[in-house]
Amino acid sequence: MVLSIAWLALRSAAAASLPEHRITNIFDPLATPAESEKNIALLVFAITGVIFVGVAGLIGYTIWRFRQPTHEPHSEEPPQVYGSNQIEVAWTVVPILIVFVLIGVSARVIAAVENASPPQAALKVTVIGHQWWWEVLYPDYGIVTANEIHMPATNDHKNATYLQLQSADVIHSFWLPQLSGKTDLIPNRTNFMWIDPHQPGVYVGNCAEYCGTQHANMLLTVVGEDPKAFKQWTIEQQKRAIDDPQVSEGKAVFESLACVNCHNIAGLGKASSGSKFGPDLTHLMSRHTLGSGVIKNTPDNLRAWVNDPQVAKPGCLMPSMKLTPEELRKVVDYLETLR
Ligand code: CUA
């Protein structure tokens, strides 16, 4: 139920501008790694399909051909045939060859995907899994955001985006089926992967390793954009938070509460702890969803979320701050200015 709401939320959010590639289907790839993985899957299916049809066909034929005749009662054992060297060699050597072909092809694809090192100019993004959201860093741009990963769409895998995958707590797994296979995010370790979304659009995925209560609500979004739009996005994200004097009361409430212990807002000044325990809120309103894809980022949903996140995402690590209606209104008014 919650998940379907999340999908709907993502759908309406993305409908605004970019086309959506929301088919979480490995057989409809839209990036180089996913394409090579699909091709190898088809090859494996073809070979194992031929084996299956051969074996199942022979079994079926044997059962039918040598069934017990109804008109004569079973009397004597059929002739026992064994010890044919040719047959023994054939059914040993042929499967070994098939296995070697599959190993060879798999190793080639794995090497091509995993050993590709990033060109100097490639966009590098660090993704850190948290219970239960994604921290997203662009070290070369000084950008910190969450849950929605913007990158240029490209047909040239030399312009792919390289991801460094880390975890802040437990093992998570990064999976956008149309872009690439799964790669785990493991504490105290950095894994790498690269993706090159071929078409502009919004790609959806999910955490693929059970990581606790809200594992199913760790939705992932990649926004593939044309390079100009991506450039514009980076410029917007590099700005410090808007400081609107009209909402200074809300800002003061935010600063006076425990919110600042977990959430960073660039430009908050002394009150800001620089903490990364919760998502960075500097450009909160530029994101389409709240709670890592659980609900659409609308004013009503934002109010409900700040009032009590446990309603939309039971078990998430943000508690209800028990704000008075007045405080809630002020804080939400302030948050809504963070574009
Ligand atoms: Cu993170 Cu499952």
Coordinates of C-alpha atoms and ligand atoms in Angstrom, one line a residue:
M1 CA 0.0 0.0 0.0
V2 CA 2.6 2.5 1.1
L3 CA 4.8 1.4 -1.8
S4 CA 2.1 1.9 -4.3
I5 CA 1.5 5.4 -2.9
A6 CA 5.2 6.0 -3.3
W7 CA 5.1 4.8 -6.9
L8 CA 2.2 7.1 -7.6
A9 CA 4.0 10.0 -5.9
L10 CA 7.1 9.4 -8.0
R11 CA 5.0 9.2 -11.1
S12 CA 3.2 12.5 -10.6
A13 CA 6.4 14.2 -9.5
A14 CA 8.3 13.1 -12.5
A15 CA 5.5 13.8 -15.0
A16 CA 6.2 17.5 -14.6
S17 CA 9.0 17.6 -17.1
L18 CA 11.0 14.5 -18.0
P19 CA 9.8 11.2 -19.5
E20 CA 9.7 8.4 -17.1
H21 CA 11.5 5.1 -17.4
R22 CA 9.9 3.4 -14.5
I23 CA 9.8 -0.1 -15.9
T24 CA 11.9 -1.9 -13.3
N25 CA 12.7 -4.6 -15.9
I26 CA 16.1 -5.9 -16.7
F27 CA 15.0 -6.8 -20.2
D28 CA 14.4 -3.2 -21.1
P29 CA 17.8 -1.7 -20.5
L30 CA 18.7 1.9 -21.1
A31 CA 22.4 2.0 -20.2
T32 CA 25.5 0.2 -21.3
P33 CA 26.0 -2.0 -18.2
A34 CA 22.4 -3.0 -18.1
E35 CA 22.5 -3.8 -21.9
S36 CA 25.5 -6.1 -21.7
E37 CA 23.9 -7.8 -18.7
K38 CA 20.7 -8.3 -20.6
N39 CA 22.6 -9.8 -23.6
I40 CA 24.4 -12.3 -21.4
A41 CA 21.1 -13.2 -19.6
L42 CA 19.6 -13.9 -23.0
L43 CA 22.5 -16.1 -24.0
V44 CA 22.3 -18.1 -20.8
F45 CA 18.5 -18.5 -21.2
A46 CA 19.0 -19.7 -24.8
I47 CA 21.7 -22.3 -23.9
T48 CA 19.9 -23.5 -20.8
G49 CA 16.6 -23.5 -22.7
V50 CA 18.0 -25.8 -25.4
I51 CA 19.3 -28.1 -22.6
F52 CA 15.9 -28.0 -20.8
V53 CA 13.9 -28.8 -24.0
G54 CA 16.4 -31.6 -24.9
V55 CA 16.3 -33.3 -21.4
A56 CA 12.6 -32.7 -20.7
G57 CA 11.8 -33.9 -24.3
L58 CA 13.8 -37.1 -23.9
I59 CA 12.2 -37.8 -20.5
G60 CA 8.7 -37.2 -21.9
Y61 CA 9.4 -39.4 -24.9
T62 CA 10.8 -42.2 -22.7
I63 CA 7.9 -42.1 -20.4
W64 CA 5.5 -42.3 -23.3
R65 CA 7.4 -44.8 -25.4
F66 CA 8.3 -47.3 -22.7
R67 CA 5.1 -47.0 -20.6
Q68 CA 3.8 -50.4 -19.4
P69 CA 1.5 -51.9 -22.1
T70 CA -2.0 -52.3 -20.7
H71 CA -2.7 -55.6 -22.5
E72 CA 0.3 -57.6 -21.2
P73 CA 1.1 -57.7 -17.5
H74 CA 4.7 -56.7 -16.7
S75 CA 6.7 -59.9 -16.7
E76 CA 10.5 -59.5 -17.1
E77 CA 13.1 -56.8 -16.7
P78 CA 14.0 -54.8 -19.8
P79 CA 17.6 -55.2 -21.2
Q80 CA 20.1 -53.3 -19.0
V81 CA 22.4 -51.2 -21.1
Y82 CA 25.5 -49.6 -19.6
G83 CA 29.2 -49.0 -20.1
S84 CA 29.2 -47.2 -23.5
N85 CA 32.4 -45.1 -23.5
Q86 CA 31.2 -42.9 -26.4
I87 CA 28.1 -41.9 -24.5
E88 CA 29.9 -41.4 -21.3
V89 CA 32.5 -39.2 -23.0
A90 CA 29.8 -37.2 -24.8
W91 CA 27.8 -36.4 -21.8
T92 CA 30.8 -35.4 -19.8
V93 CA 32.7 -33.3 -22.4
V94 CA 29.7 -31.5 -23.8
P95 CA 28.4 -30.0 -20.5
I96 CA 32.0 -29.1 -19.5
L97 CA 32.3 -27.1 -22.8
I98 CA 29.0 -25.4 -22.2
V99 CA 30.0 -24.4 -18.7
F100 CA 33.3 -23.0 -20.0
V101 CA 31.5 -21.0 -22.7
L102 CA 29.2 -19.5 -20.0
I103 CA 32.1 -18.8 -17.6
G104 CA 34.1 -17.1 -20.4
V105 CA 31.3 -14.9 -21.6
S106 CA 30.3 -13.9 -18.0
A107 CA 33.9 -13.1 -17.1
R108 CA 34.2 -10.9 -20.1
V109 CA 31.1 -8.9 -19.3
I110 CA 32.0 -8.6 -15.6
A111 CA 35.5 -7.4 -16.5
A112 CA 34.1 -4.9 -19.0
V113 CA 31.7 -3.5 -16.5
E114 CA 33.8 -3.6 -13.4
N115 CA 37.3 -2.8 -14.6
A116 CA 36.3 0.4 -16.5
S117 CA 38.1 3.2 -14.9
P118 CA 36.7 6.7 -15.0
P119 CA 38.0 9.1 -17.6
Q120 CA 39.5 12.2 -16.0
A121 CA 36.5 14.4 -16.8
A122 CA 33.8 11.9 -15.8
L123 CA 31.2 13.0 -13.3
K124 CA 31.9 11.4 -9.9
V125 CA 29.1 10.9 -7.4
T126 CA 29.3 9.4 -4.0
V127 CA 26.2 7.6 -2.8
I128 CA 26.1 6.7 0.9
G129 CA 23.3 4.3 2.1
H130 CA 21.7 5.2 5.4
Q131 CA 18.8 3.5 7.2
W132 CA 16.6 4.4 5.2
W133 CA 17.6 7.0 2.7
W134 CA 20.4 7.8 0.3
E135 CA 23.0 10.6 0.8
V136 CA 24.3 11.9 -2.5
L137 CA 27.5 13.9 -2.8
Y138 CA 29.1 15.5 -5.8
P139 CA 32.7 16.1 -4.5
D140 CA 33.9 18.1 -7.5
Y141 CA 30.9 20.5 -7.2
G142 CA 30.6 20.6 -3.4
I143 CA 27.0 19.5 -3.7
V144 CA 25.2 17.5 -1.0
T145 CA 21.7 16.2 -1.6
A146 CA 19.6 13.1 -1.0
N147 CA 17.6 10.4 -2.7
E148 CA 17.5 11.9 -6.2
I149 CA 20.7 11.5 -8.3
H150 CA 21.0 14.0 -11.2
M151 CA 23.4 13.1 -14.0
P152 CA 23.7 13.9 -17.7
A153 CA 22.1 11.4 -20.1
T154 CA 24.6 10.2 -22.7
N155 CA 25.1 7.7 -25.5
D156 CA 28.8 7.7 -25.0
H157 CA 29.9 5.6 -22.1
K158 CA 33.1 7.7 -21.9
N159 CA 30.8 10.3 -20.4
A160 CA 29.3 7.9 -17.9
T161 CA 28.7 8.8 -14.3
Y162 CA 30.9 7.0 -11.8
L163 CA 29.5 6.1 -8.5
Q164 CA 31.3 5.5 -5.3
L165 CA 29.1 3.4 -3.1
Q166 CA 29.4 3.5 0.7
S167 CA 27.3 2.8 3.8
A168 CA 26.9 4.7 7.0
D169 CA 25.4 1.8 8.9
V170 CA 24.4 -1.6 7.5
I171 CA 24.6 -3.2 4.1
H172 CA 22.4 -1.7 1.4
S173 CA 22.3 -2.5 -2.3
F174 CA 22.1 0.0 -5.1
W175 CA 19.8 -1.2 -7.9
L176 CA 18.2 0.6 -10.9
P177 CA 17.2 -2.3 -13.1
Q178 CA 17.2 -0.3 -16.3
L179 CA 20.7 1.1 -15.7
S180 CA 22.8 -1.6 -14.2
G181 CA 23.0 -4.7 -12.0
K182 CA 23.1 -4.5 -8.2
T183 CA 26.1 -3.3 -6.2
D184 CA 26.2 -3.5 -2.5
L185 CA 27.0 -0.6 -0.2
I186 CA 29.1 -2.0 2.6
P187 CA 30.3 -0.3 5.8
N188 CA 34.0 0.5 5.8
R189 CA 34.4 -0.2 2.2
T190 CA 33.9 1.6 -1.1
N191 CA 32.4 -0.1 -4.1
F192 CA 32.3 1.4 -7.6
M193 CA 29.9 1.3 -10.5
W194 CA 29.1 3.4 -13.5
I195 CA 26.0 4.2 -15.4
D196 CA 25.2 6.0 -18.5
P197 CA 21.4 6.6 -18.9
H198 CA 20.9 6.7 -22.7
Q199 CA 17.8 8.8 -22.6
P200 CA 16.8 11.9 -20.5
G201 CA 14.2 10.8 -18.0
V202 CA 13.5 9.6 -14.5
Y203 CA 14.7 6.2 -13.7
V204 CA 13.5 4.4 -10.5
G205 CA 15.0 1.7 -8.4
N206 CA 15.2 0.5 -4.8
C207 CA 17.5 -0.7 -2.1
A208 CA 18.0 -4.4 -2.9
E209 CA 19.5 -5.7 0.3
Y210 CA 17.3 -6.1 3.4
C211 CA 18.5 -3.4 5.7
G212 CA 15.8 -3.0 8.4
T213 CA 12.2 -2.0 8.9
Q214 CA 11.9 0.5 6.1
H215 CA 14.1 -1.4 3.5
A216 CA 11.2 -1.4 1.1
N217 CA 10.9 2.4 1.3
M218 CA 14.5 3.2 0.3
L219 CA 13.5 4.3 -3.2
L220 CA 16.1 5.5 -5.6
T221 CA 15.7 8.0 -8.4
V222 CA 18.2 8.8 -11.1
V223 CA 17.3 11.9 -13.1
G224 CA 19.1 11.7 -16.5
E225 CA 19.2 15.2 -18.0
D226 CA 20.6 16.7 -21.1
P227 CA 24.0 18.3 -20.2
K228 CA 22.7 21.8 -20.2
A229 CA 19.9 21.1 -17.8
F230 CA 22.3 19.1 -15.6
K231 CA 24.7 22.1 -15.5
Q232 CA 21.9 24.4 -14.5
W233 CA 20.9 22.0 -11.7
T234 CA 24.5 22.0 -10.4
I235 CA 24.5 25.8 -10.3
E236 CA 21.2 25.9 -8.4
Q237 CA 22.4 23.2 -5.9
Q238 CA 25.7 25.0 -5.2
K239 CA 23.9 28.0 -3.9
R240 CA 23.5 28.4 -0.2
A241 CA 20.0 28.2 1.3
I242 CA 17.7 31.2 0.6
D243 CA 17.5 33.4 3.6
D244 CA 14.0 34.9 3.4
P245 CA 13.4 37.4 6.3
Q246 CA 9.7 36.7 6.0
V247 CA 10.2 33.2 7.5
S248 CA 12.8 34.1 10.0
E249 CA 10.5 33.0 12.8
G250 CA 10.4 29.5 11.3
K251 CA 14.1 29.5 10.9
A252 CA 14.5 30.5 14.5
V253 CA 12.3 27.6 15.6
F254 CA 14.2 25.2 13.4
E255 CA 17.5 26.4 14.9
S256 CA 16.2 26.1 18.4
L257 CA 15.1 22.5 18.1
A258 CA 17.0 19.2 17.7
C259 CA 16.3 19.4 13.9
V260 CA 19.8 20.9 13.4
N261 CA 21.5 18.0 15.1
C262 CA 20.7 15.8 12.2
H263 CA 19.9 18.0 9.2
N264 CA 22.4 20.4 7.6
I265 CA 21.3 23.6 5.8
A266 CA 24.1 25.4 4.1
G267 CA 24.0 29.0 5.2
L268 CA 22.4 28.4 8.6
G269 CA 25.4 29.8 10.3
K270 CA 26.3 28.8 13.9
A271 CA 23.3 26.7 14.5
S272 CA 24.2 24.3 11.7
S273 CA 26.0 21.2 13.0
G274 CA 27.1 20.1 9.5
S275 CA 25.5 16.8 10.5
K276 CA 24.8 14.2 7.9
F277 CA 22.7 12.0 10.1
G278 CA 19.6 13.0 8.2
P279 CA 19.2 14.4 4.6
D280 CA 20.6 17.8 3.8
L281 CA 17.8 20.3 3.6
T282 CA 19.5 23.2 1.8
H283 CA 17.5 22.6 -1.4
L284 CA 14.8 20.4 0.1
M285 CA 12.1 21.8 -2.2
S286 CA 14.0 21.0 -5.3
R287 CA 13.4 17.3 -4.6
H288 CA 10.2 15.6 -5.7
T289 CA 9.6 13.3 -2.8
L290 CA 10.0 13.1 1.0
G291 CA 11.2 10.2 3.1
S292 CA 13.2 8.7 0.2
G293 CA 10.3 8.4 -2.2
V294 CA 7.6 7.6 0.3
I295 CA 5.4 10.6 -0.3
K296 CA 5.3 13.4 -2.8
N297 CA 6.9 16.6 -1.7
T298 CA 3.8 18.8 -1.5
P299 CA 3.1 21.5 1.2
D300 CA 0.4 19.3 2.9
N301 CA 2.7 16.2 2.9
L302 CA 5.6 18.2 4.2
R303 CA 3.5 19.5 7.1
A304 CA 2.3 15.9 7.8
W305 CA 5.8 14.6 7.6
V306 CA 7.3 17.2 10.0
N307 CA 4.4 16.7 12.3
D308 CA 5.0 13.0 12.6
P309 CA 7.2 11.1 10.1
Q310 CA 6.2 7.8 11.8
V311 CA 2.8 8.0 10.0
A312 CA 4.2 7.9 6.5
K313 CA 7.3 5.8 7.3
P314 CA 6.9 3.8 10.5
G315 CA 10.2 3.0 12.2
C316 CA 12.2 5.8 10.4
L317 CA 14.8 7.4 12.6
M318 CA 13.2 10.8 12.7
P319 CA 10.9 11.2 15.6
S320 CA 7.8 13.4 15.9
M321 CA 9.2 16.7 17.4
K322 CA 5.8 17.3 19.1
L323 CA 5.6 20.8 17.7
T324 CA 2.7 23.1 18.6
P325 CA 0.5 23.9 15.6
E326 CA 2.0 27.4 15.6
E327 CA 5.6 26.1 15.6
L328 CA 4.7 23.5 12.9
R329 CA 3.3 26.2 10.6
K330 CA 6.4 28.4 11.0
V331 CA 8.9 25.6 10.5
V332 CA 7.0 24.3 7.4
D333 CA 6.8 27.9 6.0
Y334 CA 10.6 28.2 6.5
L335 CA 11.3 24.8 4.9
E336 CA 9.2 25.7 1.9
T337 CA 11.5 28.5 1.0
L338 CA 14.5 26.1 0.7
R339 CA 14.3 25.8 -3.1
Ligands
CUA1 CU1 18.8 -0.2 2.4 CU2 17.5 -2.2 2.1

